[in-house]
Short mmCIF file of C-alpha atoms in Angstrom, two decimals:
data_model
loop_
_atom_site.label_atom_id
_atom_site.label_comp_id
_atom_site.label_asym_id
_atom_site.label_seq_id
_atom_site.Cartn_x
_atom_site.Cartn_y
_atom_site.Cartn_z
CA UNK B 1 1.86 -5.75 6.46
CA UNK B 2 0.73 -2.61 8.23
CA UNK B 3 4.60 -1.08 7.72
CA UNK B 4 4.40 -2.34 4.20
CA UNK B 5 1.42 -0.62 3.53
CA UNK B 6 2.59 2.74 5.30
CA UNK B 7 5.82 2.56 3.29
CA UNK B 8 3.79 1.99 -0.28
CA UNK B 9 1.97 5.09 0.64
CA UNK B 10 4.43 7.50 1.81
CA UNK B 11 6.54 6.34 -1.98
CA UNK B 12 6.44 9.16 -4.40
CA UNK B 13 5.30 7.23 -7.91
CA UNK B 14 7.58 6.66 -10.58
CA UNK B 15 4.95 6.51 -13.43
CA UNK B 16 2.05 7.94 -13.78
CA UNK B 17 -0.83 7.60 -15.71
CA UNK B 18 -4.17 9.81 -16.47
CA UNK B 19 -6.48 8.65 -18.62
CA UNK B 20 -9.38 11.80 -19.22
CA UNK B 21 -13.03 11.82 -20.17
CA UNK B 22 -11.97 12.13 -24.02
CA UNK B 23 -10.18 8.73 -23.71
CA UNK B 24 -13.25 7.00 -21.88
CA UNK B 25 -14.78 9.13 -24.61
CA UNK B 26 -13.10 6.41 -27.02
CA UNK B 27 -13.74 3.77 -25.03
CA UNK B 28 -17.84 4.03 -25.08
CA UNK B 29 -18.26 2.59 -29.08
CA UNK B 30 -16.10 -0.55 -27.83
CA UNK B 31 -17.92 -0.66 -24.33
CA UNK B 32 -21.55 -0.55 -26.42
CA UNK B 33 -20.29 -3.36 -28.56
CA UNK B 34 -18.82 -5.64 -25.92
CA UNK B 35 -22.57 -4.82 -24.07
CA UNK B 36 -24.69 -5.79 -26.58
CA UNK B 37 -22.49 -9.01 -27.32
CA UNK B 38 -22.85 -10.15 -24.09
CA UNK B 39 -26.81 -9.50 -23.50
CA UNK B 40 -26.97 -10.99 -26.84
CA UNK B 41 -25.76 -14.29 -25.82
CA UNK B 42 -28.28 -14.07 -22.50
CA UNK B 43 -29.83 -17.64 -21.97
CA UNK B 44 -33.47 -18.38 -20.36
CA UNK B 45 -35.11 -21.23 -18.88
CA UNK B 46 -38.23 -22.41 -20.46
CA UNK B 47 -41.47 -21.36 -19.34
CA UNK B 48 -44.42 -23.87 -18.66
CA UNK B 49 -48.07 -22.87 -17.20
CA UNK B 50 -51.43 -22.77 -17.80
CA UNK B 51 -54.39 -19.76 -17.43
CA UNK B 52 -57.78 -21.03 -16.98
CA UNK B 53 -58.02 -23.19 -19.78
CA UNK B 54 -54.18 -22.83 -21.61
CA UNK B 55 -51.54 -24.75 -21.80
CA UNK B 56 -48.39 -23.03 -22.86
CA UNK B 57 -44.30 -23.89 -23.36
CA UNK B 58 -42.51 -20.88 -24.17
CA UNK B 59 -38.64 -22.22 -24.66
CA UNK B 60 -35.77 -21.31 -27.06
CA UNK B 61 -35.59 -17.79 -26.20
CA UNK B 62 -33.32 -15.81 -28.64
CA UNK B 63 -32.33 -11.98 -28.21
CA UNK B 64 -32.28 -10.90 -31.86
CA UNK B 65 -31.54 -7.15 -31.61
CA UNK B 66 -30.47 -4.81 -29.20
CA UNK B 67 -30.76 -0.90 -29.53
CA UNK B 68 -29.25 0.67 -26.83
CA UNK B 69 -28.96 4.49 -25.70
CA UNK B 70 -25.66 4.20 -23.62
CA UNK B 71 -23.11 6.18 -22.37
CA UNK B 72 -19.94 5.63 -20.23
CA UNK B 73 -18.71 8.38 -17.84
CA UNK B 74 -15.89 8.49 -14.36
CA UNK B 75 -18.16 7.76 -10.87
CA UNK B 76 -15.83 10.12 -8.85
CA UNK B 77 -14.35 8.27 -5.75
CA UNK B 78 -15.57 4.65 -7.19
CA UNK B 79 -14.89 3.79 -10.81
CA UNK B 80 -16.73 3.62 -14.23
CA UNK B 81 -20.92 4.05 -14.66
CA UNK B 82 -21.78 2.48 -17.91
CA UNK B 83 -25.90 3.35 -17.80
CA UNK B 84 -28.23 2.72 -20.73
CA UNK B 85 -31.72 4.31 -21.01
CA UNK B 86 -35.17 3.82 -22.74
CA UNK B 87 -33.55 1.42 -25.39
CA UNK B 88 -35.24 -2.19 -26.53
CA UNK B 89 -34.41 -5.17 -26.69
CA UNK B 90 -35.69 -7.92 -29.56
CA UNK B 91 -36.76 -11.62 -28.75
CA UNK B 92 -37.85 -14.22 -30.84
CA UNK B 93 -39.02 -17.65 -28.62
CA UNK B 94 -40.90 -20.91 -29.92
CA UNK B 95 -44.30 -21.19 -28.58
CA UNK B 96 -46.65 -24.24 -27.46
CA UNK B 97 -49.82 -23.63 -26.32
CA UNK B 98 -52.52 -25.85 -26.06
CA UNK B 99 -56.65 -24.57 -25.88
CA UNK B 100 -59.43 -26.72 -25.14
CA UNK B 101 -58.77 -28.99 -28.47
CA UNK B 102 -56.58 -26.62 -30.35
CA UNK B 103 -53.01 -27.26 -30.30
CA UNK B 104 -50.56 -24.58 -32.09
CA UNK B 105 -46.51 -23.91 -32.25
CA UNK B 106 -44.60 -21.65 -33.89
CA UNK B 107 -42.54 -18.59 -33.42
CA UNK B 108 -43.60 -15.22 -31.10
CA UNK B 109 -41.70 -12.16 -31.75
CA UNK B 110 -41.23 -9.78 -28.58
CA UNK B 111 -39.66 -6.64 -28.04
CA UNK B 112 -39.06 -5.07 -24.54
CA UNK B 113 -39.21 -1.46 -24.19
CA UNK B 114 -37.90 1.22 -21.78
CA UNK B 115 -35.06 -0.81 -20.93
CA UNK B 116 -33.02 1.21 -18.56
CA UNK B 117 -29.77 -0.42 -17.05
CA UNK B 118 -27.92 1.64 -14.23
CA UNK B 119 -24.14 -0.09 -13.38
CA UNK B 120 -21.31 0.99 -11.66
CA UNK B 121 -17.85 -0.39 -11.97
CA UNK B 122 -15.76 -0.18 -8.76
CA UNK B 123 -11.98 0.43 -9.32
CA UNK B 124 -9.38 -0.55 -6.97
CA UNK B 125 -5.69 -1.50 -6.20
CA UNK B 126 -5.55 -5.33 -5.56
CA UNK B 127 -2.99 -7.41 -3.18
CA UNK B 128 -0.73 -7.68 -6.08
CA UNK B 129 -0.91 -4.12 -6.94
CA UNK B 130 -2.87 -4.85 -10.00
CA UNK B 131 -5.82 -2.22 -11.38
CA UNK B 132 -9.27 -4.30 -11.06
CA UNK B 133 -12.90 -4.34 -10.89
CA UNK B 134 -14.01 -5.30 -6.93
CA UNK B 135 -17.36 -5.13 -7.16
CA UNK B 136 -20.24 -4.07 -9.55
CA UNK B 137 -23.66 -2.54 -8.69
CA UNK B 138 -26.58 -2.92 -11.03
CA UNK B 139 -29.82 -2.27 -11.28
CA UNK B 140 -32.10 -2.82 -14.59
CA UNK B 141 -35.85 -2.13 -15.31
CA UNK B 142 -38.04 -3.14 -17.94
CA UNK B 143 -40.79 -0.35 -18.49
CA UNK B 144 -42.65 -3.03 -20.79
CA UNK B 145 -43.11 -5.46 -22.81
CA UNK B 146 -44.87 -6.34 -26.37
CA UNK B 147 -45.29 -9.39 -28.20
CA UNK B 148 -46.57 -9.73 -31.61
CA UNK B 149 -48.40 -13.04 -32.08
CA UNK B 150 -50.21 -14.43 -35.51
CA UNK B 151 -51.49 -17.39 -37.30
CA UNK B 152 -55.13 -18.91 -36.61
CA UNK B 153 -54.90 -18.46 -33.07
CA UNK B 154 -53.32 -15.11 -33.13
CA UNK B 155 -56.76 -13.11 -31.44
CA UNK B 156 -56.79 -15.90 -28.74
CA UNK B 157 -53.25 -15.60 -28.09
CA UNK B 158 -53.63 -11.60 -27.66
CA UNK B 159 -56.33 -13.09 -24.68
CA UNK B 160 -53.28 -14.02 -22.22
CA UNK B 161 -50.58 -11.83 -24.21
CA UNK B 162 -50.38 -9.67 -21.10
CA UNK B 163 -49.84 -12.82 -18.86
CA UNK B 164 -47.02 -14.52 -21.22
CA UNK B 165 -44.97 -10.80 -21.67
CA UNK B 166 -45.29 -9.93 -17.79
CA UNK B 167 -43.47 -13.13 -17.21
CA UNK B 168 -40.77 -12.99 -19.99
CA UNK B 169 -40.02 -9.12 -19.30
CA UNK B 170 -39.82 -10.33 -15.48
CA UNK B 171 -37.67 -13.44 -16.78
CA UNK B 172 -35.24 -11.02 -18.93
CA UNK B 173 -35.28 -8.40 -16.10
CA UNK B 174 -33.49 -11.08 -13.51
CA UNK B 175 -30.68 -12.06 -16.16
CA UNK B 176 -29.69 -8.92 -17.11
CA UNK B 177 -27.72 -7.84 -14.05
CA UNK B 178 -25.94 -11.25 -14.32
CA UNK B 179 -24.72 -11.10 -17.42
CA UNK B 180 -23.01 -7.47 -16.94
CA UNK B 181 -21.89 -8.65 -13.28
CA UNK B 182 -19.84 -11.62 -15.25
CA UNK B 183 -18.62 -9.40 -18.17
CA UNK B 184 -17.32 -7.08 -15.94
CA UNK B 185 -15.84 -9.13 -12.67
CA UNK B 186 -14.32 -12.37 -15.18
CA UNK B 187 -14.09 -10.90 -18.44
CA UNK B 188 -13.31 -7.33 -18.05
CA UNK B 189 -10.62 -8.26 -14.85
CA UNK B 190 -9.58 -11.00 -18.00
CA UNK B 191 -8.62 -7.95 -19.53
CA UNK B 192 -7.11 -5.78 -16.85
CA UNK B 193 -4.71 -8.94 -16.09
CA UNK B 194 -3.15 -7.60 -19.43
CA UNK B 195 -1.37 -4.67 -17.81
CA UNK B 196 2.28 -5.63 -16.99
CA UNK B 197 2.55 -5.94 -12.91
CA UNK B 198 5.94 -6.95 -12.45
CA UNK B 199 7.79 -8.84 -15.63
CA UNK B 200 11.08 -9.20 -16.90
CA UNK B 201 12.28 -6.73 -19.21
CA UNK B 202 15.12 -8.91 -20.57
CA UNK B 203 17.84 -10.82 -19.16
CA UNK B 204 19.06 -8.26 -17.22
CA UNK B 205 16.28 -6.66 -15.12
CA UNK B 206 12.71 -6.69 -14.66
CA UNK B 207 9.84 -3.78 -13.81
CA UNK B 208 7.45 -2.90 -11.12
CA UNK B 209 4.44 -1.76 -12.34
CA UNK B 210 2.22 -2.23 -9.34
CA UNK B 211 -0.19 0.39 -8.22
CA UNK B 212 1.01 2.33 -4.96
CA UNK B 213 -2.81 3.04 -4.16
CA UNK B 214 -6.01 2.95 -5.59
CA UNK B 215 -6.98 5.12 -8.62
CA UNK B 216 -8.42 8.23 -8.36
CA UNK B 217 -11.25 9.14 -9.85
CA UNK B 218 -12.91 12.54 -10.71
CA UNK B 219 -16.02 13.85 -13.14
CA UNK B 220 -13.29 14.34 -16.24
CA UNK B 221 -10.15 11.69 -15.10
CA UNK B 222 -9.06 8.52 -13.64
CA UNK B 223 -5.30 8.72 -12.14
CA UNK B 224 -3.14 5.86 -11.28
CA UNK B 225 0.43 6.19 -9.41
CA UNK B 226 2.64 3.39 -10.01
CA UNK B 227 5.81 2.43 -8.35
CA UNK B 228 7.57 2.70 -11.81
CA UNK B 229 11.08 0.85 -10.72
CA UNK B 230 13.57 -1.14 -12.52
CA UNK B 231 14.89 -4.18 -10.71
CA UNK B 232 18.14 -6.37 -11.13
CA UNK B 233 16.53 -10.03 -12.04
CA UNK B 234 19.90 -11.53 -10.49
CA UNK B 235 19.15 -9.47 -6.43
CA UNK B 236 15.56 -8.21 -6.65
CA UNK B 237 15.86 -6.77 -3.46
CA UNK B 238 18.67 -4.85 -4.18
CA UNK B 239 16.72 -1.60 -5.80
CA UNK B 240 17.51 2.43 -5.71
CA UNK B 241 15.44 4.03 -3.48
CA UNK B 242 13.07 6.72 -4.45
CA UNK B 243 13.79 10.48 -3.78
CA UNK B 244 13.00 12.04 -7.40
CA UNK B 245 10.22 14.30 -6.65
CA UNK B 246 6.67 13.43 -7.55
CA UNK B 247 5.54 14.40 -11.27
CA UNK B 248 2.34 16.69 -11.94
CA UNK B 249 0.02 15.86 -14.58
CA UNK B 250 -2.00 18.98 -14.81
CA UNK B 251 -3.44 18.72 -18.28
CA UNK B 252 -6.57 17.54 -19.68
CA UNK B 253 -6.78 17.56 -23.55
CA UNK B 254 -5.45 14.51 -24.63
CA UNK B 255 -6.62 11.22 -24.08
CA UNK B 256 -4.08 9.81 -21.52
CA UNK B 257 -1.05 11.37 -19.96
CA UNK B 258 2.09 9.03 -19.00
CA UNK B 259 4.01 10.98 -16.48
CA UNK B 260 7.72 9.35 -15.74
CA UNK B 261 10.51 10.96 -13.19
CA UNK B 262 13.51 10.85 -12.67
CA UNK B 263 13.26 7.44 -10.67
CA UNK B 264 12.06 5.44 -13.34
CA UNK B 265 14.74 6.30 -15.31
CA UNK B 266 17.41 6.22 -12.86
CA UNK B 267 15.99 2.84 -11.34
CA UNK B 268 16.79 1.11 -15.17
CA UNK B 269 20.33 2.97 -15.19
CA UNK B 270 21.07 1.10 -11.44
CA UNK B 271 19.44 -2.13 -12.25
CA UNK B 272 21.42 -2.18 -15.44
CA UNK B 273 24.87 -1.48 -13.60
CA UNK B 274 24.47 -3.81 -10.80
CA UNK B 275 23.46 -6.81 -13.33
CA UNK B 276 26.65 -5.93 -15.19
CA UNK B 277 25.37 -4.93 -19.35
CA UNK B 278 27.59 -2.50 -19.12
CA UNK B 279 30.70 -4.64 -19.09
CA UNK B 280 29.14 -6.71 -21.60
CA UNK B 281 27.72 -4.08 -23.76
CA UNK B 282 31.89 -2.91 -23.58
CA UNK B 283 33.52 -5.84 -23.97
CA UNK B 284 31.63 -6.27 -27.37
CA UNK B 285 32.15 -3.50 -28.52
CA UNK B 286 35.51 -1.73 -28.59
CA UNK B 287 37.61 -2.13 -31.02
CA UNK B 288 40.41 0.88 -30.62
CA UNK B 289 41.22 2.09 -34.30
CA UNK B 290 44.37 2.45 -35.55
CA UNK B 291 45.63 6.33 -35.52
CA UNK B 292 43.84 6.33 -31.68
CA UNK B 293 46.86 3.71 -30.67
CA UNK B 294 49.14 5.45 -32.63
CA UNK B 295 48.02 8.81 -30.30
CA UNK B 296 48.58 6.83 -27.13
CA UNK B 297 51.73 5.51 -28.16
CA UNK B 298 53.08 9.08 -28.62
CA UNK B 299 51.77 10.09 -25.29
CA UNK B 300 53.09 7.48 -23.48
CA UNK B 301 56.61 6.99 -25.19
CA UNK B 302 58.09 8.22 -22.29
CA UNK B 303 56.35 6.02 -19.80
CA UNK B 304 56.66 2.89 -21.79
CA UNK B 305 60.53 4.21 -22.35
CA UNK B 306 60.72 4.29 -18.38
CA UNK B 307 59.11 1.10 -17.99
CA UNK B 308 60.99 -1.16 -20.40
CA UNK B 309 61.61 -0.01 -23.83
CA UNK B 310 60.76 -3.32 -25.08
CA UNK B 311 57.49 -3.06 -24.57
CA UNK B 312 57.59 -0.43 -27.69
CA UNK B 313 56.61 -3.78 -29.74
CA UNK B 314 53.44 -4.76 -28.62
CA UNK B 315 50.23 -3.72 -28.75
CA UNK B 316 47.93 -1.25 -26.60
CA UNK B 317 44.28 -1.31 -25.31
CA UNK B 318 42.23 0.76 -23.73
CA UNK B 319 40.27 -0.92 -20.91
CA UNK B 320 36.69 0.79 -19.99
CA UNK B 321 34.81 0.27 -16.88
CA UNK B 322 31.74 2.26 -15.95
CA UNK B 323 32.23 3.10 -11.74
CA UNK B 324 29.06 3.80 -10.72
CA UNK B 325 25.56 3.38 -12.02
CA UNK B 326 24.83 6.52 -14.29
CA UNK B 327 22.34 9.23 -13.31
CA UNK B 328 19.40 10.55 -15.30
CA UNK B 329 18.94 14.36 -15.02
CA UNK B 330 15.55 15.96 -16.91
CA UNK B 331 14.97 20.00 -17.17
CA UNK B 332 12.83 21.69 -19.60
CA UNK B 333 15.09 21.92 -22.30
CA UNK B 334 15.58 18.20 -22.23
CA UNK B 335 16.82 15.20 -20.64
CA UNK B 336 20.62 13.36 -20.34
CA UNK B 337 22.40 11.18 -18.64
CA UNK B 338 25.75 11.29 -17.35
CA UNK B 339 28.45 8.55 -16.84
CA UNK B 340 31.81 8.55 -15.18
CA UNK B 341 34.04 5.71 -16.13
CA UNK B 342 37.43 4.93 -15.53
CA UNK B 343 39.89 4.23 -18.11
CA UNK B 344 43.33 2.24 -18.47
CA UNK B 345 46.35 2.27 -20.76
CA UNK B 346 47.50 -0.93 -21.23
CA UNK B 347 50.19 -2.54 -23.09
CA UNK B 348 49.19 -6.58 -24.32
CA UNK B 349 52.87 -8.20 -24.38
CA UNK B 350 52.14 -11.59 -25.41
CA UNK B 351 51.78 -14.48 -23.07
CA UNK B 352 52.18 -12.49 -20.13
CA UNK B 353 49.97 -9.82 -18.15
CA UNK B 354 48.97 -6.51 -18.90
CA UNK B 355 50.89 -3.50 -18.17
CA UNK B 356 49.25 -0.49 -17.04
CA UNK B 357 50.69 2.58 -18.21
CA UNK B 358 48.06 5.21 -16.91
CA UNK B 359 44.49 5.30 -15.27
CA UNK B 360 42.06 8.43 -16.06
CA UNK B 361 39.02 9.45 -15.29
CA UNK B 362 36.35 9.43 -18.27
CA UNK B 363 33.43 11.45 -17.76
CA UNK B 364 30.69 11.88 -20.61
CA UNK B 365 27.10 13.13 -20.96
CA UNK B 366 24.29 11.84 -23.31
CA UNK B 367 21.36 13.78 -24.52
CA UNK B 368 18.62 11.02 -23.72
CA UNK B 369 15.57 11.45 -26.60
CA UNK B 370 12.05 9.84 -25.19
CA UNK B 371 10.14 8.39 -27.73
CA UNK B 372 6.71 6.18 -27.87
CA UNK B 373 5.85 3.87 -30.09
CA UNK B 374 2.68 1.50 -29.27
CA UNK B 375 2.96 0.79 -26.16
CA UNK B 376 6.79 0.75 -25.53
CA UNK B 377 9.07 3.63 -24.14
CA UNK B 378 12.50 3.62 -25.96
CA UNK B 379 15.46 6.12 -25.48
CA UNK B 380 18.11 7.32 -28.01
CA UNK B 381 21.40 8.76 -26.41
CA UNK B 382 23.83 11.02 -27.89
CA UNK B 383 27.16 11.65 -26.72
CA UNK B 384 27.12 15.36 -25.63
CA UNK B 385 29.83 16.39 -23.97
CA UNK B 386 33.12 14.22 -22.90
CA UNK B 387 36.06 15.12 -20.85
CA UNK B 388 39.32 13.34 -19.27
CA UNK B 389 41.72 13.44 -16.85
CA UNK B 390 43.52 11.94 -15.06
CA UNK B 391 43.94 10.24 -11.66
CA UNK B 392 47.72 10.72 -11.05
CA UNK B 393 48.21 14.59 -11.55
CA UNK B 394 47.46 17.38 -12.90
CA UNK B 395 50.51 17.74 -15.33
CA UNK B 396 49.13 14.17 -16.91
CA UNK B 397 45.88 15.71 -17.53
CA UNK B 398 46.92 18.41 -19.75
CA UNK B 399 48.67 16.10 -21.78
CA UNK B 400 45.62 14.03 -22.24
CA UNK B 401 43.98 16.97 -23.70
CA UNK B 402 44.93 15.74 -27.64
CA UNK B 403 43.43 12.65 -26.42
CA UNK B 404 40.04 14.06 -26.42
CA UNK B 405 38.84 14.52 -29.75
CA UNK B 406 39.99 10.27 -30.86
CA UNK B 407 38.31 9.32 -27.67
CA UNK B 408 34.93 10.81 -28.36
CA UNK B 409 34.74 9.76 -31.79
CA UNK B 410 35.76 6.15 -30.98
CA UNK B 411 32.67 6.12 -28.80
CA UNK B 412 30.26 7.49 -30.75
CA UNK B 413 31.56 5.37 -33.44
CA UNK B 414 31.63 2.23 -31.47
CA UNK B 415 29.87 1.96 -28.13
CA UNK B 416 26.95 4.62 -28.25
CA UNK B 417 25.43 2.60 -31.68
CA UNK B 418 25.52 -0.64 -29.64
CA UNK B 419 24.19 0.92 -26.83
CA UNK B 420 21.12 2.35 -28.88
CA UNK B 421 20.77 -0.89 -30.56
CA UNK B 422 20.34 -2.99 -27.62
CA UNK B 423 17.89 -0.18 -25.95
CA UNK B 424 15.96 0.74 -29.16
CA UNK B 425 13.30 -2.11 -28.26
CA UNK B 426 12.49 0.08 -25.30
CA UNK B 427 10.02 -1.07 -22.49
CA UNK B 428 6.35 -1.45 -22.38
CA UNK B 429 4.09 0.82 -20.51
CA UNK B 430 1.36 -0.25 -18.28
CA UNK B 431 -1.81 -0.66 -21.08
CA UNK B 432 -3.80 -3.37 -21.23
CA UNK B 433 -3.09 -5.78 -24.65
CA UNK B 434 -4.77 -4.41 -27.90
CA UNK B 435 -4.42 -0.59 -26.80
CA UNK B 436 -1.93 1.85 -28.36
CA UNK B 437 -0.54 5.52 -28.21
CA UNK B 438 -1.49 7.15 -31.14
CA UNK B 439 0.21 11.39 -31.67
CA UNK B 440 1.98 11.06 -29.19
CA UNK B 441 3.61 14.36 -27.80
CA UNK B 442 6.53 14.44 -25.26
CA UNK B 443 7.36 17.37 -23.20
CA UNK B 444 10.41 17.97 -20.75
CA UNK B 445 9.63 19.37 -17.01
CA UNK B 446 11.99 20.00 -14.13
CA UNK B 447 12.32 16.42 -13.04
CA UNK B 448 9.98 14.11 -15.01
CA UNK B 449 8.93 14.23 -18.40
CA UNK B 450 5.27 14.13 -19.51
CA UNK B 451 4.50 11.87 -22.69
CA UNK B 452 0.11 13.14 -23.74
CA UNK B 453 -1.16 10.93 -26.53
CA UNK B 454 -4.36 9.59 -27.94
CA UNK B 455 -5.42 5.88 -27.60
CA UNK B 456 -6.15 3.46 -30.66
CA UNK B 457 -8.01 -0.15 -30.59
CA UNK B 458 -5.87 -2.55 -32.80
CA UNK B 459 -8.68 -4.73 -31.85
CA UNK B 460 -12.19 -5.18 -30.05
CA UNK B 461 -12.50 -5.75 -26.37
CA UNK B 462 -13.87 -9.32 -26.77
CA UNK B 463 -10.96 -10.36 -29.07
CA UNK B 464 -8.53 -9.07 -26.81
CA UNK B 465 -10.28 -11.20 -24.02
CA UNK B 466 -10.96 -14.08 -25.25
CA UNK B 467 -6.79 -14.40 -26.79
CA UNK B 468 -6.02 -13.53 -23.31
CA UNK B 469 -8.39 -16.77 -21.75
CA UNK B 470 -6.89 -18.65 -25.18
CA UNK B 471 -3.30 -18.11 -23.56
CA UNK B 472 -1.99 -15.88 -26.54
CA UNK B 473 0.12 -13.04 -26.28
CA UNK B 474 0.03 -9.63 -28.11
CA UNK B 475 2.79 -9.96 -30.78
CA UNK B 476 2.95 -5.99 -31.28
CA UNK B 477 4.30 -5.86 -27.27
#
């Protein structure tokens, strides 16, 4: 364990995320709401007891209104503080009090005053690797405490008002702490559970998300480093290991920053290869047109001559198989990726096996666009630049030359739109479930990219929570 932990730390992070204090800016109208709603729905026990010569049942106690002065701000080194001061809180609570021969009910409206609620949210990296809420320390005061009382009995009642409020406000005081403790360890972790760990992507591979350490938290950001790796779902142990350099989020203005590098990107590429799309991604796709066999035939005449004229008769194919797993490579004026495949002539007589007329070398590069949409990453690749040449000698390779042009255009006619297709879905980025990027804004640095956006609510914090504890699934993902 001790080696596993040393190696997690010593990993340079494949994703990165910063979230600043103008995205927890956001996040304080949603954290208010989900507040009140759960003081709201405080319960307390009923109160019997008698002074001197009452009798009294206070039971049914209802929090009507809540008006609360809050704000939410980073606790550096620990987490969140959510703290609310001098607000009030509203009760209404069915009385029963009994004096000498009079006997009265009815309803008491209270309010308490100077409420002032102090709790901080501690942030860490579970076993799992999974952002949550460890502990939570709270402290909440009641300055005091009114209650209006009326009907017949209403001077009487203002007799042992200040005995009935001291023991409500002290009541209220002990179940406020409670209810934030279980918002924020059940509910709010409910919520937190929403941020992919490590999931299947498709049928191919799968991604780590899990935090290398835990967050780090300042007076204006909270920053998370995440292994950000691509696995192959058939050998999950068998994974590229991490030398990109580690990226640098040095900016503040947006809302959250999503830093990638190199790694993440070249971990999908490998986990792609070794589970084998590639060959499937090819083998649907390529169809050679017509004047591009008619080229090959020309070139080759002479080999297929050599070989056994008959073989002028029967068709040719081109047979494509990536070699290794393609490599990602991101500057400042952009990103690309570059492939290196190899390539054989064959001719298809029929009923018997191929015959290989030539093997060459097929080397291309993709400009790689990085786009956001949501919550998912996608890529768009454009076929660049393309050469060929071939394995046997050098004399061969010149001739390919005229092969060139038909090449490229059979690929960007035929595999790169399949290629986009099947990526265009594009991967989702570790946000909890109801949580978007909104203007988003992607820039290009020497060896990760940077993608600053600001954050949108497609729904409220409760509804998100209580779909996740319902088993549902966001839909938009």
């Amino acid at each position: 364990m001790l080696s596993s932990l040393s190696l997690s730390l010593s990993l340079p992070p494949g994703c990165k995320i910063r979230i600043t204090d103008r995205g927890l800016e956001m996040l304080k109208t949603e954290t208010k709401k989900f507040v009140e709603e759960e003081l709201s729905n405080i319960t307390m026990p009923e109160m019997r007891g008698e002074e001197g010569r009452f009798q009294y049942t206070i039971k049914d106690v209802k929090i009507t209104e809540l008006n609360l002065t809050s704000d939410l701000r980073f606790q550096p080194d620990v987490g969140l503080l959510f703290e609310v001061q001098n607000s009030s809180i509203t009760l209404n609570f069915q009385r029963r009090i009994l004096y000498w021969l009079f006997y009265d009910e009815g309803a008491i409206n209270a309010s308490a005053e100077g409420v002032n609620i102090f709790t901080v949210l501690h942030l860490t990296k579970d076993q799992e690797g999974r952002l949550k809420i460890s502990n939570v320390t709270c402290d909440a005061s009641i300055a005091k405490m009114r209650a209006r009382f009326s009907g017949t009995l209403g001077r009487v009642y203002d007799l042992i008002g200040a005995f009935l409020t001291t023991g409500m406000r002290f009541l209220l005081n002990k179940q406020i702490c409670p209810a934030l403790n279980h918002a924020a360890l059940v509910l709010v972790n409910q919520l937190l559970e929403t941020i992919p760990v490590r999931t299947e992507v498709d049928s191919y591979v799968g991604i780590d998300y899990s935090l290398l350490s835990d967050p780090v938290v300042t007076e204006t950001s909270l920053d998370m480093d995440f292994r950000g790796m691509f696995y192959n779902l058939k050998n999950e142990n068998e994974v590229l290991v991490n030398y990109a350099m580690n990226p640098i989020v040095r900016e503040y203005d947006r809302m959250i920053y999503l830093a990638l590098s190199e790694f993440f990107f070249d971990s999908g590429l490998f986990s792609y290869f070794k589970g084998g799309l590639q060959k499937q991604l090819l083998l649907n796709s390529f169809q050679m047109p017509k004047d591009l066999e008619m080229l090959l035939r020309t070139t080759y005449l002479g080999t297929i001559m050599m070989l056994n004229p008959a073989l002028m008769e029967h068709p040719l194919s081109l047979e494509l198989e990536v070699t290794s797993p393609p490599r990602s490579t991101i500057k400042t004026s952009g990103a690309n990726v570059a492939v290196s495949c190899n390539v054989k002539v064959l001719v298809l007589p029929p009923g018997k096996p191929a015959v290989q007329l030539s093997s060459m070398t097929m080397e291309g590069k993709f400009n790689a666009k990085v786009s956001m949409k949501g919550k998912r990453l996608a890529i768009h690749l454009d076929l660049r630049r393309f050469k060929i040449y071939s394995n046997q000698s050098a004399l061969e390779s010149l001739a390919l030359i005229p092969l060139q042009g038909p090449l490229k255009t059979m690929l960007q006619i035929s595999v790169v739109p399949l290629i986009n297709n099947y990526i265009k879905r594009g991967v989702q980025i570790p946000l909890p479930d109801g949580i978007d990027f909104i203007e988003e804004v992607v820039e290009y640095h020497n060896g990760y990219i940077i993608v600053g956006a600001n954050l949108h609510f497609r729904t409220g914090l409760r509804e998100i929570i209580e779909r996740k504890l319902s088993g549902e699934t966001d839909n938009s993902i």
